[in-house]
Amino acid sequence: MNSFYVIGVDLGGTKIYTALAADDGRVLSEIKLPTEAGRGLQGVIDRIVHSVEQVRENVAVPPQKVLALALGAPGPLDTAGGVIHFAPNLRWNNVPIRQILEERLSLPVLLDNDANLAALGEHVFGAGRGCGNMVYITVSTGVGGGLILDGKLYRGSSDGAGEIGHMTVLPDGPVCSCGNRGCLEAMASGTAIARAAAELVASGGGRKILAAAGGDPGRINAAAVAAAAAGGDPEAAAIIDRAAGYLGIGVASILNLLNPAMVVLGGGVMEIGEPVWKGVRREVQARALQAARSRARLVPAELGGRAGVMGAIALALQEIADGNCLPPAAAEHRNGR
Amino acid sequence: MNSFYVIGVDLGGTKIYTALAADDGRVLSEIKLPTEAGRGLQGVIDRIVHSVEQVRENVAVPPQKVLALALGAPGPLDTAGGVIHFAPNLRWNNVPIRQILEERLSLPVLLDNDANLAALGEHVFGAGRGCGNMVYITVSTGVGGGLILDGKLYRGSSDGAGEIGHMTVLPDGPVCSCGNRGCLEAMASGTAIARAAAELVASGGGRKILAAAGGDPGRINAAAVAAAAAGGDPEAAAIIDRAAGYLGIGVASILNLLNPAMVVLGGGVMEIGEPVWKGVRREVQARALQAARSRARLVPAELGGRAGVMGAIALALQEIADGNCLPPAAAEHRNGR
């Protein structure tokens, strides 16, 4: 018999992933729902509440035995205040999500950045178990990450740490979604790979890539480039190798700055496999100082799409262990409401 | 009357800077000696021992009231083992400096990286007082630094963190002293500024810079470039602005990765003043995410050449407060000797 339970929620632009875990982190019940952000704030909140009720009912856990819920959400956000400042995918601005959910669920709610929680998930339950200094990088549509330093999640001074995707790796490179030039995300994300391929096709090259996209230039994506490369197309291989090399440049800079014992790499682009790892290792070998390089293992993420929700569970368990999860009534007092 | 005292030593390739401080960090006595590394290991050890005896005698402190000595040294080194692995300026390889000094001085000895201690010095006694997340960068012959994260010195997994000078800021840039290309140190250090100016002169330009170097191409250094720029020379100003811009690119990447509340910039190149700050601010404005940028203050270092020795004093005081300074007899037991 478990003495208590926690709930983790990973709130993304496309889906809400909710899991209920025992006090040892074992997941007993989980559910994924589409976010349908277009229905508005109230619709998304209703879905989160519904998913929480569902995971509790699935295993018949009495509500009072669930001691905390942790929510991972896209940022920027304020973990201490429990407010999501800005989430473009959800079209949210300054949503006091903690207060809203605590009132609806009568449960202490913790808020954190989704990439930070994915890092924590890999640290507690995945590839980074037992590793005190670990950098987590996810390379998919964008490039994100989180830092575990001296055994703890490092959030920075305003919950903004870990924006690995916006380190500059090529000062005069292409414009990034953030408006800057040559960010790691603009050079190595799936979006960057697709853009490079689309430009090649537009200039008359990339026939194998176009074929892999079913002949439709509008359907060129990183998966099509990877498929063409796997089929032996040198143009596709060069695009992937270049992106992987910039990822390696970013990793090397992080090794020199932070001297971690492990870099955990996940996300869809890493699933392309050896062609990406090869490019990463080449640049790390060339650019990381020997002391930093010899210490750091580069390893694949283990939790895949579950990293965020597992990190939320880890956070809830940690905060309970640290005595930081007050019941909402006490939390109201704490917040001076 | 002070209840105890500590000694800080900053061991560099050219000088040994030693200071004795009271238990509140006030420096009561200090001495600088040339290192004269050419005399060999024994000669340098003798000088350190002599400097320690001097600072004690200057203020007539009984030896038993000095509870610890902290030594900052160039790395790579092993803080836990007390061993300097490799110090090219000193021509040292795997020197067990803690054991040697503990035997000579009958005093607990702590070892740390010189740039880490300079960061700690600015954090405890200088520009970063009270700032929990602070990045320290020193830009002189090379580019070095240290990280204060969540209120503590962050050393990484093998005492290698803070190698800010070896973050890549231009992948195809010039070769760095470390062998890689386009490191921050290769783009923004005093050495990089001097090299860019020497190349300009060699190609027939840079007449004002050459004049500022007394007409001797062999004497072109960052100070000559700064003097020419201050005199209105656009070629010199462009060299400084370019170096400063790359420094700003590095700072912006660090802001996005670490979200510090403060970046403390010191070293000879920063003393060039506004032309350098302007280039740094421009790139930070362009490249750091708004959340990270709005949080971080960029400020000049306050301790100058005293940062390292003040950091050594801070380390000794911290370790005593944490109960980590055992007398050498107990330390021998701890080390299983």
XYZ file of C-alpha atoms in Angstrom:
674
model
C 0.000 0.000 0.000
C 1.407 3.365 -0.996
C 1.229 6.079 1.597
C 0.612 8.850 -0.917
C 0.395 9.731 -4.604
C 1.342 12.615 -6.894
C 0.175 13.775 -10.294
C 2.332 15.094 -13.121
C 0.965 17.064 -16.055
C 2.891 17.980 -19.209
C 0.965 20.750 -20.903
C 1.966 21.225 -24.542
C 0.569 23.077 -27.508
C -0.872 19.892 -28.992
C -1.441 17.517 -26.065
C -1.959 17.284 -22.339
C -0.117 14.302 -20.843
C -1.187 13.459 -17.294
C 0.065 10.685 -15.043
C -0.587 9.573 -11.474
C 2.344 8.009 -9.641
C 2.923 6.265 -6.354
C 5.283 7.741 -3.750
C 8.173 5.806 -5.318
C 7.553 7.313 -8.758
C 5.864 4.289 -10.312
C 3.204 5.450 -12.770
C -0.136 3.787 -11.981
C -2.348 5.559 -14.467
C -1.867 7.932 -17.369
C -3.860 9.709 -20.038
C -3.157 11.860 -23.111
C -5.694 14.340 -24.430
C -5.419 16.802 -27.302
C -4.934 20.323 -25.940
C -7.227 22.019 -28.453
C -5.885 25.385 -27.430
C -8.253 26.998 -29.905
C -11.105 26.433 -27.436
C -9.573 29.037 -25.150
C -8.171 29.147 -21.636
C -11.276 27.761 -19.956
C -11.429 24.803 -22.333
C -7.787 23.870 -21.639
C -8.247 24.206 -17.871
C -11.339 21.984 -18.053
C -9.309 19.362 -19.919
C -6.516 19.412 -17.342
C -9.066 19.036 -14.532
C -10.818 16.246 -16.398
C -7.524 14.403 -17.019
C -6.655 14.648 -13.311
C -10.048 13.239 -12.313
C -9.585 10.451 -14.860
C -6.148 9.306 -13.640
C -7.430 9.316 -10.056
C -10.558 7.351 -10.916
C -8.668 4.824 -13.068
C -6.921 3.478 -9.983
C -9.533 4.465 -7.402
C -7.137 6.642 -5.401
C -8.906 8.742 -2.769
C -8.378 12.428 -3.623
C -6.970 13.242 -0.168
C -4.103 10.773 -0.737
C -2.860 12.782 -3.736
C -0.511 15.260 -2.102
C 0.595 17.424 -5.015
C 0.312 18.103 -8.717
C 3.226 19.445 -10.772
C 2.576 21.048 -14.123
C 5.173 21.503 -16.866
C 4.329 24.246 -19.321
C 5.991 26.228 -22.069
C 7.536 29.471 -20.832
C 8.480 32.145 -20.027
C 6.881 31.563 -16.655
C 7.325 32.267 -12.952
C 7.728 29.102 -10.897
C 7.514 30.859 -7.530
C 4.433 32.864 -8.472
C 2.810 30.033 -10.421
C 2.135 32.247 -13.437
C 2.635 31.450 -17.127
C 3.748 34.778 -18.592
C 3.533 33.948 -22.254
C 2.776 30.729 -24.117
C 2.354 31.451 -27.827
C 1.222 27.881 -28.643
C -1.609 28.225 -26.136
C -2.221 31.923 -26.810
C -1.898 32.538 -23.051
C -0.675 35.730 -21.422
C 0.003 36.013 -17.686
C -2.221 33.105 -16.655
C -2.087 32.432 -12.855
C -2.311 28.720 -13.539
C -1.359 27.624 -10.048
C -4.116 29.587 -8.389
C -6.657 28.450 -10.980
C -5.779 24.768 -10.629
C -5.468 24.845 -6.840
C -8.986 26.268 -6.634
C -10.382 23.724 -9.066
C -8.567 20.692 -7.652
C -8.064 21.523 -3.940
C -4.509 20.275 -4.327
C -1.086 21.961 -4.004
C 0.093 22.799 -7.532
C 3.701 23.333 -8.640
C 4.608 24.986 -11.933
C 7.811 24.642 -13.920
C 9.187 24.989 -17.413
C 8.522 21.937 -19.611
C 12.149 21.556 -20.774
C 13.410 21.908 -17.192
C 11.051 19.131 -16.133
C 12.145 16.914 -19.019
C 15.736 17.389 -17.785
C 14.637 16.506 -14.259
C 12.743 13.473 -15.569
C 15.839 12.132 -17.324
C 17.879 12.909 -14.191
C 15.597 11.075 -11.760
C 14.099 8.308 -13.910
C 16.055 8.186 -17.189
C 19.516 8.343 -18.726
C 20.920 10.725 -16.093
C 20.168 8.705 -12.962
C 22.782 9.388 -10.296
C 24.540 12.048 -12.345
C 25.035 15.280 -10.389
C 25.952 17.508 -13.330
C 23.842 16.785 -16.375
C 22.826 18.823 -19.381
C 19.656 17.778 -21.205
C 19.115 18.853 -24.798
C 16.063 18.091 -26.886
C 16.344 18.617 -30.627
C 13.048 18.491 -32.470
C 11.012 21.304 -34.053
C 13.035 23.589 -31.826
C 16.032 23.070 -29.547
C 15.453 23.229 -25.799
C 17.064 21.989 -22.668
C 17.585 22.012 -18.963
C 20.462 21.918 -16.508
C 21.001 19.706 -13.481
C 23.930 21.285 -11.608
C 25.387 20.082 -8.315
C 22.518 17.615 -8.072
C 19.670 20.091 -8.504
C 17.595 21.598 -11.267
C 19.172 24.979 -12.054
C 16.527 27.534 -13.035
C 18.523 30.762 -13.155
C 17.525 34.125 -11.752
C 14.116 34.419 -13.417
C 13.346 30.828 -14.425
C 14.989 31.478 -17.788
C 18.001 29.130 -17.667
C 18.515 26.308 -20.150
C 17.691 28.186 -23.352
C 20.323 26.130 -25.116
C 18.594 26.604 -28.464
C 19.359 30.303 -28.376
C 23.092 30.136 -27.866
C 24.749 31.679 -30.927
C 26.710 29.093 -32.921
C 27.149 31.078 -36.168
C 26.986 34.858 -35.705
C 25.930 35.623 -39.292
C 23.715 32.547 -39.651
C 20.042 32.490 -40.630
C 17.408 34.324 -38.606
C 15.964 32.294 -35.724
C 12.358 32.223 -34.491
C 13.557 34.462 -31.626
C 14.688 37.150 -34.056
C 18.439 36.676 -33.547
C 20.864 35.203 -36.054
C 22.653 31.873 -35.990
C 21.110 30.437 -32.828
C 21.645 26.703 -32.316
C 17.918 26.270 -32.989
C 18.269 28.043 -36.357
C 21.116 25.709 -37.355
C 20.310 22.277 -35.914
C 16.584 21.891 -35.243
C 14.266 19.805 -37.376
C 12.898 23.066 -38.705
C 16.416 24.162 -39.708
C 17.040 20.838 -41.475
C 13.728 21.155 -43.350
C 14.486 24.762 -44.306
C 17.928 23.879 -45.667
C 16.375 21.074 -47.716
C 13.567 23.276 -49.018
C 16.124 25.880 -50.114
C 18.120 23.185 -51.908
C 15.010 21.961 -53.719
C 13.979 25.517 -54.597
C 17.391 26.035 -56.184
C 16.943 22.964 -58.363
C 18.757 20.333 -56.263
C 17.610 17.798 -53.690
C 15.739 15.470 -56.056
C 15.976 12.498 -53.687
C 14.746 14.633 -50.794
C 11.797 15.840 -52.837
C 10.993 12.230 -53.754
C 11.114 11.261 -50.077
C 8.577 14.029 -49.429
C 6.222 12.452 -51.964
C 7.163 14.992 -54.604
C 5.488 17.821 -52.684
C 7.890 20.650 -51.730
C 5.408 21.681 -49.033
C 5.895 18.327 -47.311
C 9.678 18.492 -46.989
C 10.568 17.923 -43.343
C 13.465 16.534 -41.313
C 12.057 13.010 -41.613
C 12.105 13.233 -45.425
C 15.714 14.456 -45.338
C 16.642 11.618 -42.972
C 14.916 9.084 -45.229
C 16.783 10.357 -48.300
C 20.077 10.281 -46.381
C 19.391 6.741 -45.200
C 18.809 5.836 -48.848
C 22.311 7.040 -49.727
C 21.591 10.559 -50.979
C 24.735 12.660 -50.424
C 22.855 15.982 -50.520
C 20.565 14.884 -47.702
C 23.499 13.453 -45.747
C 25.345 16.772 -46.034
C 22.385 18.714 -44.660
C 22.108 16.400 -41.670
C 25.854 16.414 -41.087
C 25.980 20.197 -41.116
C 23.111 20.488 -38.622
C 24.701 17.829 -36.419
C 28.022 19.670 -36.538
C 26.430 22.867 -35.249
C 24.761 20.854 -32.516
C 28.235 19.527 -31.640
C 29.612 23.075 -31.557
C 26.913 24.015 -29.066
C 27.585 20.907 -26.977
C 31.332 21.630 -26.968
C 30.760 25.185 -25.715
C 28.506 23.835 -22.967
C 31.146 21.269 -21.962
C 33.780 23.998 -21.683
C 31.470 26.258 -19.713
C 29.798 23.732 -17.395
C 32.043 20.626 -17.299
C 29.081 18.250 -16.870
C 29.501 14.514 -16.408
C 26.774 13.797 -18.925
C 24.946 15.338 -21.848
C 21.607 13.652 -22.537
C 20.386 14.232 -26.083
C 16.801 13.547 -27.073
C 14.056 14.641 -29.464
C 13.062 13.656 -32.975
C 16.270 14.815 -34.675
C 18.362 12.559 -32.415
C 16.237 9.633 -33.572
C 17.851 10.015 -36.992
C 20.622 8.168 -35.194
C 24.267 7.648 -36.067
C 24.568 10.371 -38.761
C 23.633 12.957 -36.132
C 25.766 11.463 -33.338
C 28.750 11.344 -35.702
C 28.577 15.060 -36.432
C 28.115 15.886 -32.756
C 31.076 13.766 -31.675
C 33.331 15.221 -34.388
C 32.861 18.811 -33.215
C 33.031 17.896 -29.532
C 36.313 16.106 -30.206
C 37.660 19.159 -32.041
C 36.365 21.894 -29.751
C 35.904 20.709 -26.170
C 38.914 21.003 -23.882
C 40.432 17.664 -23.030
C 39.591 17.979 -19.318
C 35.925 18.637 -20.067
C 35.657 16.153 -22.939
C 37.247 13.226 -21.135
C 34.816 13.657 -18.267
C 31.557 13.934 -20.197
C 29.501 11.087 -21.587
C 27.137 11.913 -24.446
C 24.127 9.617 -24.183
C 20.682 9.280 -25.758
C 17.632 10.261 -23.744
C 15.683 7.285 -22.410
C 12.233 8.635 -21.688
C 11.253 10.031 -25.082
C 7.934 11.865 -24.962
C 7.452 10.836 -21.310
C 10.386 12.928 -20.034
C 8.260 15.958 -19.207
C 5.529 14.167 -17.282
C 8.092 12.041 -15.418
C 9.935 15.241 -14.488
C 6.699 16.695 -13.167
C 6.271 13.595 -11.002
C 9.891 13.920 -9.829
C 9.365 17.573 -8.929
C 6.217 16.831 -6.950
C 7.977 14.042 -5.028
C 11.011 16.252 -4.318
C 8.936 19.161 -3.087
C 6.926 16.887 -0.801
C 10.163 15.412 0.556
C 11.464 18.950 1.140
C 8.276 19.903 2.965
C 7.362 22.501 0.356
C 3.925 21.216 -0.588
C 1.413 22.980 1.567
C -2.277 22.267 1.165
C -4.008 25.039 -0.835
C -5.506 26.636 2.276
C -2.045 27.131 3.737
C -0.785 28.169 0.322
C -3.382 30.935 0.226
C -2.029 32.182 3.524
C 1.528 31.939 2.176
C 0.620 34.023 -0.836
C -1.064 36.640 1.304
C -4.346 36.205 -0.534
C 40.517 41.215 18.766
C 39.993 38.747 15.954
C 39.395 35.173 16.957
C 41.213 33.743 13.933
C 42.925 34.539 10.654
C 43.229 33.057 7.156
C 45.747 33.401 4.353
C 45.005 33.673 0.647
C 47.602 33.060 -2.050
C 47.161 33.814 -5.749
C 49.858 31.889 -7.593
C 50.396 33.163 -11.131
C 53.001 32.665 -13.791
C 54.604 36.028 -13.042
C 53.758 36.822 -9.412
C 52.744 35.341 -6.083
C 50.211 37.515 -4.290
C 49.716 36.616 -0.627
C 47.426 38.238 1.931
C 46.513 37.597 5.544
C 42.970 38.474 6.576
C 40.984 38.635 9.776
C 37.945 36.418 10.302
C 35.730 39.108 8.752
C 37.789 39.202 5.547
C 39.663 42.431 6.284
C 43.165 42.221 4.814
C 45.743 43.043 7.498
C 48.914 42.323 5.579
C 49.827 41.524 1.996
C 52.867 40.907 -0.162
C 53.626 40.418 -3.862
C 56.705 38.516 -5.023
C 57.813 37.610 -8.530
C 57.161 33.908 -9.180
C 60.400 33.272 -11.060
C 59.092 29.930 -12.240
C 62.377 29.361 -14.035
C 63.966 28.504 -10.684
C 61.897 25.337 -10.580
C 59.265 23.843 -8.311
C 61.323 24.049 -5.123
C 62.111 27.704 -5.715
C 58.418 28.586 -6.156
C 57.408 26.588 -3.071
C 60.091 28.374 -1.041
C 58.719 31.724 -2.196
C 55.166 30.813 -1.223
C 56.361 29.682 2.212
C 58.430 32.822 2.600
C 55.484 35.046 1.637
C 53.259 33.293 4.194
C 55.843 33.807 6.932
C 56.146 37.462 5.920
C 52.425 38.267 6.072
C 52.213 36.566 9.483
C 55.211 38.419 10.865
C 54.067 41.785 9.477
C 51.140 41.803 11.886
C 52.594 39.530 14.582
C 49.831 36.936 14.309
C 50.606 33.741 16.221
C 50.810 30.881 13.690
C 48.237 28.776 15.562
C 45.627 31.509 15.075
C 45.857 31.129 11.295
C 43.287 28.406 10.603
C 43.623 27.870 6.860
C 45.397 28.858 3.674
C 43.672 28.835 0.291
C 45.727 28.814 -2.882
C 44.483 29.859 -6.300
C 46.471 28.399 -9.161
C 46.213 27.973 -12.917
C 44.610 24.696 -13.961
C 43.709 22.013 -14.824
C 43.781 20.927 -11.207
C 41.981 18.721 -8.705
C 40.515 20.685 -5.823
C 39.560 17.611 -3.763
C 42.957 15.951 -4.201
C 44.935 19.171 -3.899
C 46.928 18.455 -7.054
C 47.842 20.828 -9.887
C 47.706 18.603 -12.974
C 49.261 20.925 -15.489
C 50.385 24.548 -15.290
C 52.299 25.483 -18.439
C 53.309 28.923 -17.105
C 54.935 27.257 -14.119
C 56.114 24.184 -16.050
C 54.400 22.042 -13.414
C 52.947 18.564 -13.959
C 50.905 16.747 -11.320
C 52.248 18.684 -8.350
C 50.575 17.643 -5.033
C 50.696 21.234 -3.870
C 48.344 20.780 -0.927
C 50.411 18.013 0.623
C 53.646 19.934 0.029
C 52.351 23.157 1.576
C 50.589 21.443 4.480
C 53.866 19.744 5.408
C 55.859 22.953 5.103
C 53.360 25.217 6.861
C 51.514 22.903 9.287
C 48.296 24.526 8.148
C 45.195 23.205 6.329
C 45.580 24.112 2.656
C 42.766 24.466 0.121
C 43.389 24.532 -3.623
C 41.198 26.019 -6.335
C 41.340 27.363 -9.857
C 42.530 30.987 -10.035
C 39.647 32.188 -12.210
C 37.119 30.422 -9.975
C 38.590 32.208 -6.978
C 38.519 35.560 -8.762
C 34.808 34.927 -9.391
C 34.334 34.075 -5.708
C 36.305 37.176 -4.707
C 34.025 39.448 -6.746
C 30.998 37.583 -5.366
C 31.968 37.935 -1.700
C 33.911 41.197 -1.630
C 33.415 42.922 -5.001
C 30.866 43.794 -7.669
C 28.768 40.666 -7.138
C 28.029 41.018 -3.442
C 24.648 39.511 -2.603
C 24.091 38.177 -6.114
C 23.190 34.487 -6.131
C 23.720 33.867 -9.849
C 26.777 35.655 -11.166
C 29.095 35.051 -14.085
C 32.595 36.475 -13.849
C 34.624 37.040 -17.015
C 38.164 38.349 -17.163
C 39.434 39.536 -20.525
C 43.157 40.140 -20.667
C 45.918 38.123 -22.377
C 43.400 35.276 -22.362
C 39.724 35.043 -21.473
C 38.784 33.209 -18.297
C 35.958 33.100 -15.855
C 34.022 31.515 -13.074
C 30.427 30.793 -12.193
C 28.506 31.490 -8.994
C 25.254 29.553 -9.311
C 22.497 29.329 -6.709
C 24.809 31.154 -4.294
C 27.809 28.853 -4.604
C 30.934 28.507 -6.677
C 30.127 25.987 -9.421
C 33.168 23.878 -10.295
C 31.699 21.226 -12.586
C 32.393 17.509 -12.533
C 36.187 17.662 -12.670
C 36.938 21.236 -11.604
C 36.821 22.295 -15.246
C 33.814 24.624 -15.314
C 34.039 28.280 -16.291
C 36.253 27.926 -19.371
C 34.340 30.781 -20.936
C 37.294 31.662 -23.165
C 36.914 28.391 -25.017
C 33.285 28.683 -25.994
C 33.121 28.794 -29.796
C 31.879 32.162 -31.055
C 32.945 31.857 -34.718
C 33.276 28.252 -35.928
C 35.720 29.067 -38.750
C 37.604 31.744 -36.819
C 41.343 31.868 -36.123
C 43.123 29.095 -34.258
C 43.101 29.500 -30.472
C 45.901 28.679 -28.026
C 43.898 25.542 -27.169
C 44.076 24.312 -30.765
C 40.401 24.866 -31.636
C 39.041 27.531 -33.964
C 37.072 30.641 -33.145
C 37.079 30.392 -29.356
C 36.031 33.551 -27.517
C 39.672 33.869 -26.404
C 40.835 33.787 -30.033
C 38.421 36.586 -30.941
C 38.238 38.950 -27.973
C 41.357 38.651 -25.784
C 44.121 41.237 -25.674
C 46.205 38.758 -27.653
C 43.489 38.566 -30.323
C 43.296 42.359 -30.541
C 47.078 42.586 -30.885
C 47.129 39.857 -33.545
C 44.411 41.562 -35.616
C 46.377 44.825 -35.422
C 49.667 43.160 -36.357
C 47.995 41.552 -39.377
C 46.630 44.926 -40.425
C 50.072 46.518 -40.140
C 51.696 43.627 -42.001
C 49.240 44.184 -44.851
C 50.228 47.841 -45.083
C 47.481 49.446 -42.955
C 47.286 50.492 -39.325
C 49.705 53.428 -39.467
C 48.283 55.077 -36.357
C 48.467 51.784 -34.450
C 52.080 51.308 -35.479
C 52.835 54.848 -34.330
C 51.187 54.133 -30.967
C 53.507 51.122 -30.672
C 56.518 53.436 -31.094
C 56.951 52.389 -34.719
C 57.971 48.859 -33.733
C 55.669 46.137 -35.135
C 56.991 43.834 -32.418
C 55.529 46.109 -29.767
C 51.959 46.168 -31.071
C 49.657 45.186 -28.230
C 46.085 45.811 -27.127
C 47.160 48.961 -25.273
C 48.632 50.421 -28.471
C 45.419 49.641 -30.359
C 43.375 51.223 -27.557
C 45.609 54.319 -27.601
C 45.226 54.697 -31.363
C 41.451 54.235 -31.079
C 41.280 56.841 -28.311
C 43.170 59.183 -30.651
C 40.421 58.834 -33.250
C 41.899 56.153 -35.523
C 39.000 54.336 -37.224
C 41.087 51.233 -38.023
C 41.956 50.755 -34.355
C 38.381 51.471 -33.307
C 37.113 48.803 -35.721
C 39.470 46.174 -34.298
C 38.320 46.908 -30.764
C 34.672 47.011 -31.764
C 34.930 43.642 -33.500
C 36.592 42.002 -30.492
C 34.014 43.573 -28.170
C 31.205 42.299 -30.385
C 32.445 38.730 -30.101
C 32.701 39.175 -26.352
C 29.065 40.306 -26.438
C 28.103 37.225 -28.467
C 29.674 35.039 -25.796
C 27.939 36.959 -23.009
C 24.578 36.675 -24.802
C 24.950 32.894 -25.120
C 25.780 32.677 -21.423
C 22.739 34.784 -20.516
C 20.474 32.464 -22.527
C 22.028 29.359 -21.016
C 22.402 30.452 -17.388
C 20.015 33.389 -16.824
C 22.328 35.045 -14.279
C 21.401 38.219 -12.429
C 24.819 39.710 -13.065
C 27.798 39.431 -15.389
C 30.962 40.929 -13.887
C 33.528 41.850 -16.525
C 37.142 42.550 -15.622
C 40.676 42.361 -16.940
C 42.890 44.659 -18.973
C 40.741 44.674 -22.105
C 37.716 45.911 -20.118
C 39.849 48.827 -18.922
C 39.772 50.141 -22.495
C 36.349 51.274 -21.341
C 33.314 52.483 -23.245
C 34.361 51.255 -26.731
C 34.404 47.693 -25.356
C 31.225 48.016 -23.293
C 29.417 49.453 -26.318
C 30.227 46.423 -28.483
C 29.270 44.024 -25.694
C 25.933 45.745 -25.063
C 25.082 45.840 -28.775
C 25.383 42.078 -29.218
C 23.691 41.293 -25.905
C 20.796 43.510 -26.956
C 20.583 41.715 -30.314
C 21.113 38.147 -29.133
C 20.009 37.575 -25.558
C 16.381 36.610 -25.031
C 14.335 39.367 -23.466
C 13.664 37.380 -20.279
C 17.383 36.752 -19.726
C 18.517 40.211 -20.840
C 16.072 42.193 -18.747
C 17.204 40.299 -15.656
C 20.974 40.596 -16.043
C 23.128 43.543 -15.090
C 26.491 43.839 -16.846
C 28.921 45.499 -14.440
C 32.655 46.151 -14.222
C 34.738 44.088 -11.823
C 35.698 45.981 -8.668
C 38.696 44.133 -7.315
C 41.080 44.285 -10.290
C 44.240 42.270 -9.667
C 43.129 41.544 -6.094
C 40.143 39.402 -7.130
C 42.055 36.117 -6.964
C 43.632 36.623 -3.553
C 40.341 37.942 -2.125
C 38.600 34.867 -3.503
C 41.177 32.671 -1.787
C 40.418 34.449 1.474
C 36.685 34.001 0.868
C 37.152 30.279 0.191
C 39.178 29.779 3.368
C 36.549 31.596 5.446
C 33.700 29.597 3.853
C 35.391 26.271 4.388
C 36.119 27.095 8.012
C 32.487 28.139 8.498
C 31.382 24.851 6.909
C 33.675 22.883 9.218
C 35.768 21.618 6.322
C 39.173 22.864 7.469
C 40.792 20.088 9.402
C 44.264 20.541 10.837
C 46.876 18.785 8.647
C 47.137 15.828 11.050
C 43.432 15.130 10.657
C 43.712 15.809 6.931
C 46.354 13.107 6.646
C 43.932 10.712 8.222
C 41.192 11.882 5.827
C 43.423 11.254 2.844
C 44.370 7.804 4.074
C 48.057 8.631 3.955
